Coordinates of C-alpha atoms in Angstrom, one line a residue:
M58 CA -66.9 71.6 -14.4
A59 CA -64.7 74.0 -12.5
A60 CA -67.5 74.4 -9.9
I61 CA -67.6 70.6 -9.3
K62 CA -63.8 70.5 -9.0
Q63 CA -63.8 73.3 -6.5
S64 CA -66.5 71.6 -4.5
L65 CA -64.5 68.4 -4.4
E66 CA -61.4 70.2 -3.2
L67 CA -63.5 71.9 -0.5
E68 CA -64.8 68.5 0.7
K69 CA -61.3 67.1 0.6
L70 CA -60.2 70.0 2.8
K71 CA -63.0 69.4 5.3
L72 CA -62.1 65.7 5.6
S73 CA -58.5 66.7 6.2
V74 CA -59.6 69.1 8.9
E75 CA -61.8 66.4 10.5
K76 CA -58.9 64.0 10.4
D77 CA -56.6 66.4 12.1
R78 CA -59.2 67.1 14.7
A79 CA -59.6 63.4 15.4
E80 CA -55.9 63.0 15.8
L81 CA -55.8 65.9 18.2
Y82 CA -58.6 64.4 20.3
K83 CA -56.9 61.0 20.2
S84 CA -53.7 62.6 21.5
L85 CA -55.5 64.1 24.4
V86 CA -57.1 60.8 25.6
P87 CA -54.4 58.2 26.5
D88 CA -54.8 54.7 25.5
L89 CA -54.9 52.6 28.7
S90 CA -53.5 49.6 26.9
D91 CA -50.3 51.5 26.3
F92 CA -50.0 52.3 30.0
K93 CA -50.9 48.9 31.5
R94 CA -49.4 48.4 35.0
E95 CA -48.1 45.2 36.4
A96 CA -48.6 44.1 40.1
P97 CA -45.6 45.2 42.3
K98 CA -43.0 42.5 42.3
T99 CA -41.3 43.6 45.5
T100 CA -42.8 44.9 48.7
P101 CA -41.7 48.5 49.4
E102 CA -39.5 49.1 52.4
V103 CA -41.3 51.0 55.2
V104 CA -38.8 50.7 58.0
A105 CA -39.9 53.8 59.9
T106 CA -43.6 52.7 60.0
S107 CA -42.8 49.0 60.9
T108 CA -40.5 50.0 63.8
R109 CA -43.1 52.4 65.0
L110 CA -45.6 49.6 65.2
A111 CA -43.1 47.3 67.0
Y112 CA -42.2 50.0 69.5
S113 CA -45.9 50.9 70.2
Q114 CA -47.0 47.3 70.7
A115 CA -44.0 46.5 73.0
A116 CA -44.6 49.7 75.0
L117 CA -48.3 48.8 75.4
L118 CA -47.5 45.3 76.6
A119 CA -44.9 46.5 79.2
N120 CA -47.5 47.7 81.7
E121 CA -49.3 44.3 81.6
L122 CA -46.0 42.4 82.0
A123 CA -44.9 44.6 84.9
T124 CA -48.2 43.9 86.7
Q125 CA -47.9 40.2 86.1
V126 CA -44.3 40.1 87.4
K127 CA -45.2 42.0 90.6
D128 CA -48.2 39.6 91.2
N129 CA -45.8 36.6 91.0
A130 CA -42.8 38.1 92.8
G131 CA -44.4 37.9 96.2
N132 CA -42.7 39.9 98.9
V133 CA -39.5 40.3 96.9
N134 CA -38.1 43.9 96.7
E135 CA -35.1 43.1 94.5
I136 CA -34.9 41.5 91.1
L137 CA -31.8 40.6 89.1
L138 CA -32.1 40.9 85.3
D139 CA -31.0 37.7 83.7
S140 CA -27.9 37.7 81.4
P141 CA -26.3 35.2 79.2
H142 CA -23.0 36.0 81.0
L143 CA -24.1 35.1 84.5
L144 CA -22.2 31.8 84.6
G145 CA -19.3 33.4 82.7
Y146 CA -18.9 36.1 85.3
L147 CA -18.9 33.6 88.2
S148 CA -16.5 31.2 86.4
S149 CA -14.3 34.2 85.6
L150 CA -14.1 35.1 89.3
T151 CA -13.1 31.5 90.2
S152 CA -10.5 31.4 87.4
V153 CA -8.9 34.7 88.1
E154 CA -8.7 34.1 91.9
T155 CA -7.3 30.6 91.4
L156 CA -4.6 31.7 88.9
L157 CA -3.6 34.8 90.9
E158 CA -3.1 32.7 94.0
S159 CA -1.4 29.8 92.3
N160 CA 1.0 32.0 90.3
K161 CA 1.9 34.0 93.5
R162 CA 2.4 30.8 95.5
S163 CA 4.6 29.3 92.7
V164 CA 6.7 32.4 92.3
E165 CA 7.2 32.8 96.1
N166 CA 8.2 29.1 96.5
L167 CA 10.7 29.2 93.7
T168 CA 12.1 32.5 95.0
T169 CA 12.5 31.1 98.5
N170 CA 14.3 28.0 97.1
L171 CA 16.6 30.2 95.0
D172 CA 17.4 32.5 97.9
A173 CA 18.2 29.4 100.1
M174 CA 20.6 28.0 97.4
V175 CA 22.4 31.3 97.1
A176 CA 22.8 31.5 100.8
V177 CA 24.5 28.1 101.0
K178 CA 28.2 28.5 101.5
P179 CA 30.0 27.2 98.4
P180 CA 32.8 24.6 98.8
V181 CA 36.3 26.0 99.2
P182 CA 38.8 25.3 96.3
P183 CA 42.1 23.6 97.1
P184 CA 44.9 25.9 98.2
N185 CA 47.0 25.2 95.2
R186 CA 44.4 26.6 92.8
K187 CA 44.5 30.2 91.9
A188 CA 41.3 31.9 90.7
K189 CA 41.5 33.7 87.4
S190 CA 39.0 36.5 86.4
L191 CA 37.0 35.6 83.2
P192 CA 34.4 37.5 81.3
A193 CA 30.8 37.1 82.5
V194 CA 28.9 34.3 80.9
S195 CA 25.6 35.7 79.7
A196 CA 24.1 32.4 79.0
I197 CA 24.0 31.2 82.6
L198 CA 20.5 32.6 83.2
P199 CA 18.8 32.4 79.8
V200 CA 15.3 34.0 79.3
I201 CA 13.0 31.0 78.7
E202 CA 10.3 31.5 76.2
L203 CA 6.8 30.4 77.1
G204 CA 6.2 26.7 76.4
F205 CA 2.9 25.7 74.8
A206 CA 1.8 23.6 77.8
V207 CA 2.7 26.3 80.3
A208 CA 1.1 29.1 78.3
S209 CA -2.1 27.0 77.8
A210 CA -2.3 26.3 81.5
L211 CA -2.1 29.9 82.5
R212 CA -4.7 31.2 80.1
P213 CA -8.1 32.2 81.7
S214 CA -10.2 29.1 81.8
Y215 CA -13.5 30.7 80.7
V216 CA -15.2 31.7 77.5
M217 CA -17.4 34.8 77.4
G218 CA -19.5 36.3 74.8
G219 CA -20.4 39.9 75.0
S220 CA -22.1 40.4 71.8
R221 CA -25.9 40.9 71.9
H222 CA -28.5 40.8 69.1
E223 CA -31.8 41.7 70.8
D224 CA -34.3 43.2 68.4
L225 CA -36.0 46.6 69.0
S226 CA -39.0 45.0 70.7
T227 CA -37.0 43.2 73.3
R228 CA -35.0 46.3 74.1
V229 CA -38.1 48.5 74.4
L230 CA -39.8 45.8 76.5
R231 CA -36.9 45.6 79.0
A232 CA -36.6 49.4 79.3
Q233 CA -40.4 49.9 79.8
V234 CA -40.9 46.9 82.2
V235 CA -37.9 47.8 84.4
S236 CA -39.1 51.4 84.5
K237 CA -42.6 50.3 85.6
L238 CA -41.2 47.8 88.2
G239 CA -39.4 50.7 89.9
V240 CA -42.5 52.6 90.8
T241 CA -45.4 51.9 93.0
Q242 CA -48.6 51.0 91.1
A243 CA -52.2 51.1 92.1
R244 CA -54.5 48.5 90.5
K245 CA -58.3 48.7 90.8
D246 CA -60.3 45.4 90.7
G247 CA -63.0 45.7 88.1
K248 CA -65.4 43.4 90.0
T249 CA -65.0 44.5 93.6
G250 CA -63.8 48.1 93.1
A251 CA -61.0 47.6 95.6
T252 CA -57.6 49.2 94.9
A253 CA -54.5 47.1 95.4
I254 CA -51.1 48.7 95.8
L255 CA -48.2 47.0 94.0
P256 CA -44.9 48.1 95.7
A257 CA -41.9 49.2 93.7
I258 CA -39.2 46.6 93.0
S259 CA -35.5 47.4 92.5
V260 CA -34.0 45.9 89.4
Y261 CA -30.2 45.2 89.1
D262 CA -28.2 44.4 85.9
V263 CA -24.8 42.7 86.3
D264 CA -23.8 43.7 82.8
T265 CA -23.6 47.3 83.9
A266 CA -22.3 46.9 87.5
I267 CA -19.3 49.0 88.2
K268 CA -19.3 49.2 92.1
W269 CA -17.7 46.2 93.7
P270 CA -18.0 44.9 97.3
E271 CA -15.4 46.6 99.5
A272 CA -14.7 43.7 102.0
P273 CA -10.9 43.3 102.2
E274 CA -11.1 39.5 101.6
K275 CA -13.1 40.1 98.4
V276 CA -11.0 42.7 96.7
L277 CA -9.2 41.3 93.7
D278 CA -7.0 44.3 93.3
G279 CA -5.2 43.2 96.5
K280 CA -4.4 39.8 95.0
V281 CA -3.2 41.4 91.8
K282 CA -0.8 43.6 93.8
D283 CA 0.4 40.6 95.8
L284 CA 1.3 38.7 92.6
R285 CA 3.0 41.8 91.2
D286 CA 5.0 42.2 94.4
A287 CA 6.0 38.6 94.3
I288 CA 7.3 39.0 90.8
D289 CA 9.3 42.1 91.7
K290 CA 10.9 40.2 94.6
A291 CA 11.7 37.3 92.4
R292 CA 13.4 39.5 89.9
N293 CA 15.6 40.9 92.7
S294 CA 16.5 37.4 93.7
L295 CA 17.3 36.5 90.1
R296 CA 19.6 39.5 89.8
A297 CA 21.4 38.4 93.0
A298 CA 21.6 34.8 91.8
D299 CA 23.0 35.9 88.5
T300 CA 25.8 37.8 90.2
H301 CA 26.5 34.9 92.6
V302 CA 26.6 32.4 89.7
K303 CA 29.1 34.6 87.8
K304 CA 31.2 34.8 90.9
L305 CA 31.2 31.1 91.4
T306 CA 32.1 30.6 87.7
D307 CA 35.1 32.9 88.1
E308 CA 36.2 31.1 91.2
A309 CA 35.9 27.7 89.6
K310 CA 38.3 28.6 86.7
P311 CA 41.8 27.2 87.1
A312 CA 44.9 29.4 86.9
D313 CA 46.2 27.2 84.2
P314 CA 44.3 27.8 80.9
D315 CA 44.7 24.1 80.1
G316 CA 43.3 23.0 83.5
K317 CA 39.7 22.0 84.3
P318 CA 37.2 24.0 86.4
D319 CA 36.7 23.0 90.0
P320 CA 33.9 20.3 89.8
A321 CA 32.4 21.2 93.2
L322 CA 32.1 24.9 92.5
T323 CA 30.8 24.2 89.0
A324 CA 28.2 21.8 90.3
H325 CA 27.1 24.3 92.9
A326 CA 26.7 27.1 90.3
A327 CA 24.8 24.7 87.9
V328 CA 22.2 23.9 90.6
I329 CA 21.6 27.6 91.3
A330 CA 21.4 28.3 87.6
A331 CA 18.9 25.6 87.0
Q332 CA 16.7 26.9 89.9
A333 CA 17.0 30.4 88.4
K334 CA 16.0 29.1 85.0
A335 CA 12.8 27.6 86.5
L336 CA 12.0 30.8 88.4
T337 CA 12.6 32.9 85.2
T338 CA 10.1 30.8 83.3
D339 CA 7.6 31.1 86.2
V340 CA 8.1 34.9 86.4
D341 CA 7.7 35.4 82.7
N342 CA 4.4 33.4 82.7
S343 CA 3.0 35.2 85.7
A344 CA 3.9 38.6 84.2
K345 CA 2.3 37.8 80.9
Y346 CA -0.8 36.6 82.8
L347 CA -1.0 40.0 84.5
V348 CA -0.9 41.6 81.1
A349 CA -3.6 39.3 79.8
L350 CA -5.7 40.0 82.9
H351 CA -5.8 43.7 81.9
T352 CA -6.2 43.3 78.1
P353 CA -9.6 43.6 76.5
S354 CA -11.0 40.5 74.9
D355 CA -12.5 40.3 71.4
T356 CA -15.8 41.4 73.0
G357 CA -14.2 44.4 74.6
L358 CA -14.5 43.1 78.2
I359 CA -11.4 43.0 80.4
P360 CA -11.0 39.7 82.2
L361 CA -10.3 41.4 85.5
I362 CA -13.5 43.4 85.1
A363 CA -15.4 40.2 84.3
A364 CA -14.1 38.7 87.5
K365 CA -15.1 41.8 89.5
R366 CA -18.6 41.5 88.0
G367 CA -18.6 37.9 89.2
L368 CA -17.6 39.2 92.6
W369 CA -20.5 41.7 92.5
L370 CA -22.9 39.0 91.3
K371 CA -21.8 36.6 94.1
D372 CA -22.4 39.2 96.7
R373 CA -25.8 40.1 95.2
L374 CA -26.8 36.4 95.0
D375 CA -26.3 36.1 98.7
K376 CA -29.6 38.0 99.1
D377 CA -31.4 35.4 96.9
P378 CA -33.1 37.7 94.4
P379 CA -35.1 36.0 91.6
R380 CA -33.8 36.4 88.0
L381 CA -36.1 38.1 85.5
T382 CA -36.0 37.4 81.7
L383 CA -38.0 39.5 79.3
T384 CA -38.1 38.4 75.6
S385 CA -40.1 39.3 72.5
L386 CA -40.9 35.9 71.0
V387 CA -42.5 37.5 67.9
A388 CA -42.4 41.0 66.7
A389 CA -43.6 40.6 63.1
T390 CA -44.8 43.2 60.6
D391 CA -46.9 42.3 57.6
I392 CA -46.5 44.6 54.6
V393 CA -49.0 44.3 51.6
A394 CA -48.5 46.6 48.6
A395 CA -51.2 47.2 46.0
D396 CA -50.8 49.2 42.8
G397 CA -53.7 50.3 40.6
W398 CA -54.4 52.8 37.9
F399 CA -57.1 54.7 39.7
K400 CA -56.1 54.3 43.4
G401 CA -52.3 54.4 42.9
L402 CA -49.8 52.7 45.1
R403 CA -51.0 51.8 48.5
V404 CA -49.0 50.0 51.2
S405 CA -50.8 48.4 54.2
V406 CA -48.7 47.8 57.3
A407 CA -49.9 45.8 60.3
G408 CA -48.0 44.1 63.1
N409 CA -48.2 41.6 66.0
T410 CA -46.0 41.2 69.1
I411 CA -45.9 38.3 71.5
V412 CA -43.7 38.6 74.6
E413 CA -42.7 36.3 77.4
W414 CA -41.5 37.0 81.0
R415 CA -39.9 34.5 83.3
L416 CA -39.0 34.7 87.0
V417 CA -36.5 32.1 88.3
F418 CA -36.3 31.9 92.1
P419 CA -33.2 30.7 94.0
D420 CA -34.8 27.4 94.9
G421 CA -35.4 26.7 91.2
R422 CA -39.1 27.6 91.2
V423 CA -40.2 29.2 88.0
A424 CA -43.0 31.7 87.3
T425 CA -43.7 32.6 83.7
G426 CA -46.3 34.2 81.5
A427 CA -46.9 35.6 78.0
A428 CA -48.9 38.4 76.4
Q429 CA -49.9 39.3 72.9
S430 CA -50.5 42.8 71.6
C431 CA -53.1 41.9 69.0
E432 CA -55.0 39.2 70.7
D433 CA -58.0 41.4 69.9
P434 CA -57.5 42.5 66.3
T435 CA -60.0 45.3 66.6
K436 CA -57.8 47.3 68.9
P437 CA -56.7 50.6 67.3
I438 CA -53.0 49.6 67.5
C439 CA -53.8 46.5 65.5
Q440 CA -55.5 48.2 62.7
P441 CA -53.4 48.4 59.4
L442 CA -51.8 51.7 58.5
I443 CA -52.3 52.8 54.9
L444 CA -49.4 54.5 53.2
R445 CA -50.2 56.4 50.0
A446 CA -47.8 57.4 47.3
D447 CA -48.0 61.1 48.5
D448 CA -46.4 60.0 51.8
Q449 CA -49.5 60.6 53.8
V450 CA -50.3 58.1 56.5
R451 CA -53.8 57.4 57.6
A452 CA -55.7 54.8 59.5
P453 CA -59.1 53.4 58.6
S454 CA -60.8 56.0 60.9
D455 CA -60.0 59.2 62.7
K456 CA -60.4 57.5 66.0
T457 CA -57.9 54.9 65.0
K458 CA -55.5 57.5 63.7
D459 CA -55.5 59.5 66.9
T460 CA -55.1 56.4 69.1
S461 CA -52.3 55.0 67.0
A462 CA -50.5 58.3 67.0
A463 CA -50.7 58.6 70.7
A464 CA -49.4 55.1 71.2
G465 CA -46.5 55.6 68.8
G466 CA -45.4 59.0 70.0

């Protein structure tokens, strides 16, 4: 009996050992149902890789666009980069020139009239009147605040926007095409084998122009100085008129405190004071316009500089250069993420860029064209890049990898 009991205890111990061993094996082998993965709900951000694709594709298209532009430019040796501010610069030039001249003319005319009034000999008071010295009347020549209508009329009559939002592709395209237009290119005809020489073309950008035409009749600084001199002269006349009006006011006062001022002298002083008031308003408006002319706008551009760029543009347009516009119509990147138990996270990145160029000639004639980076999807630059979780980047083949790396860097 004891032997049987001992045998049962031994079997029980063996079962316990087997159970413990099974639990150990189970702990070593994970249950996949407990580690089930869901599909990625959001696409991972791969900014560096997508911008690399956009840059590479725009750079590859630049050479083709530069060739197309040269083919359509004819014998032109100068091209003007188009800008959304072209009309703004020209209207700024017209506005600034007009306001400088009109303000100067108005100030000078009112100053001349005031000087003439002061020079008029005042009427002589009757002999029986004795002048009495009185304190100066400070309110004879008041400083007139800017009226709404006057201030509105003297504001620059143009609206400019300096803010730009071109994407990376357009900026790269402009930089690359302009660079290639500025050099002589040799192009070999695949059918005939003949080599054509495409001459270099100078490209100008009004948004960065800082050298203005030097012709005396075109320099805006001279007109600014003329208006400033006219204001200084007017202020001298106002001071002289102020002194003269005070003198007339003193002479018009009767010796008797209960008497009345001389009507002729009072009327004469009033006419001069009214003219001085009008000139004061005009001088204040003109001075504030000069300040506004040198004050940066919300976009950071100074109105006088905008007018000078309009002057530069007007001088450049006399040579009739065509205007060139370069735009990336599409620079899209597709990102597809896949997450699996065995392969892990994989992100596929592929892009496509479509660009347009446009030449507008002075006579209104337009030449335009477009190009696409992945018109042939088998090109190495058009093959998707695979991003793995370990941050390694590879292309579908070594050849593709080498070519893509060369294009991107």
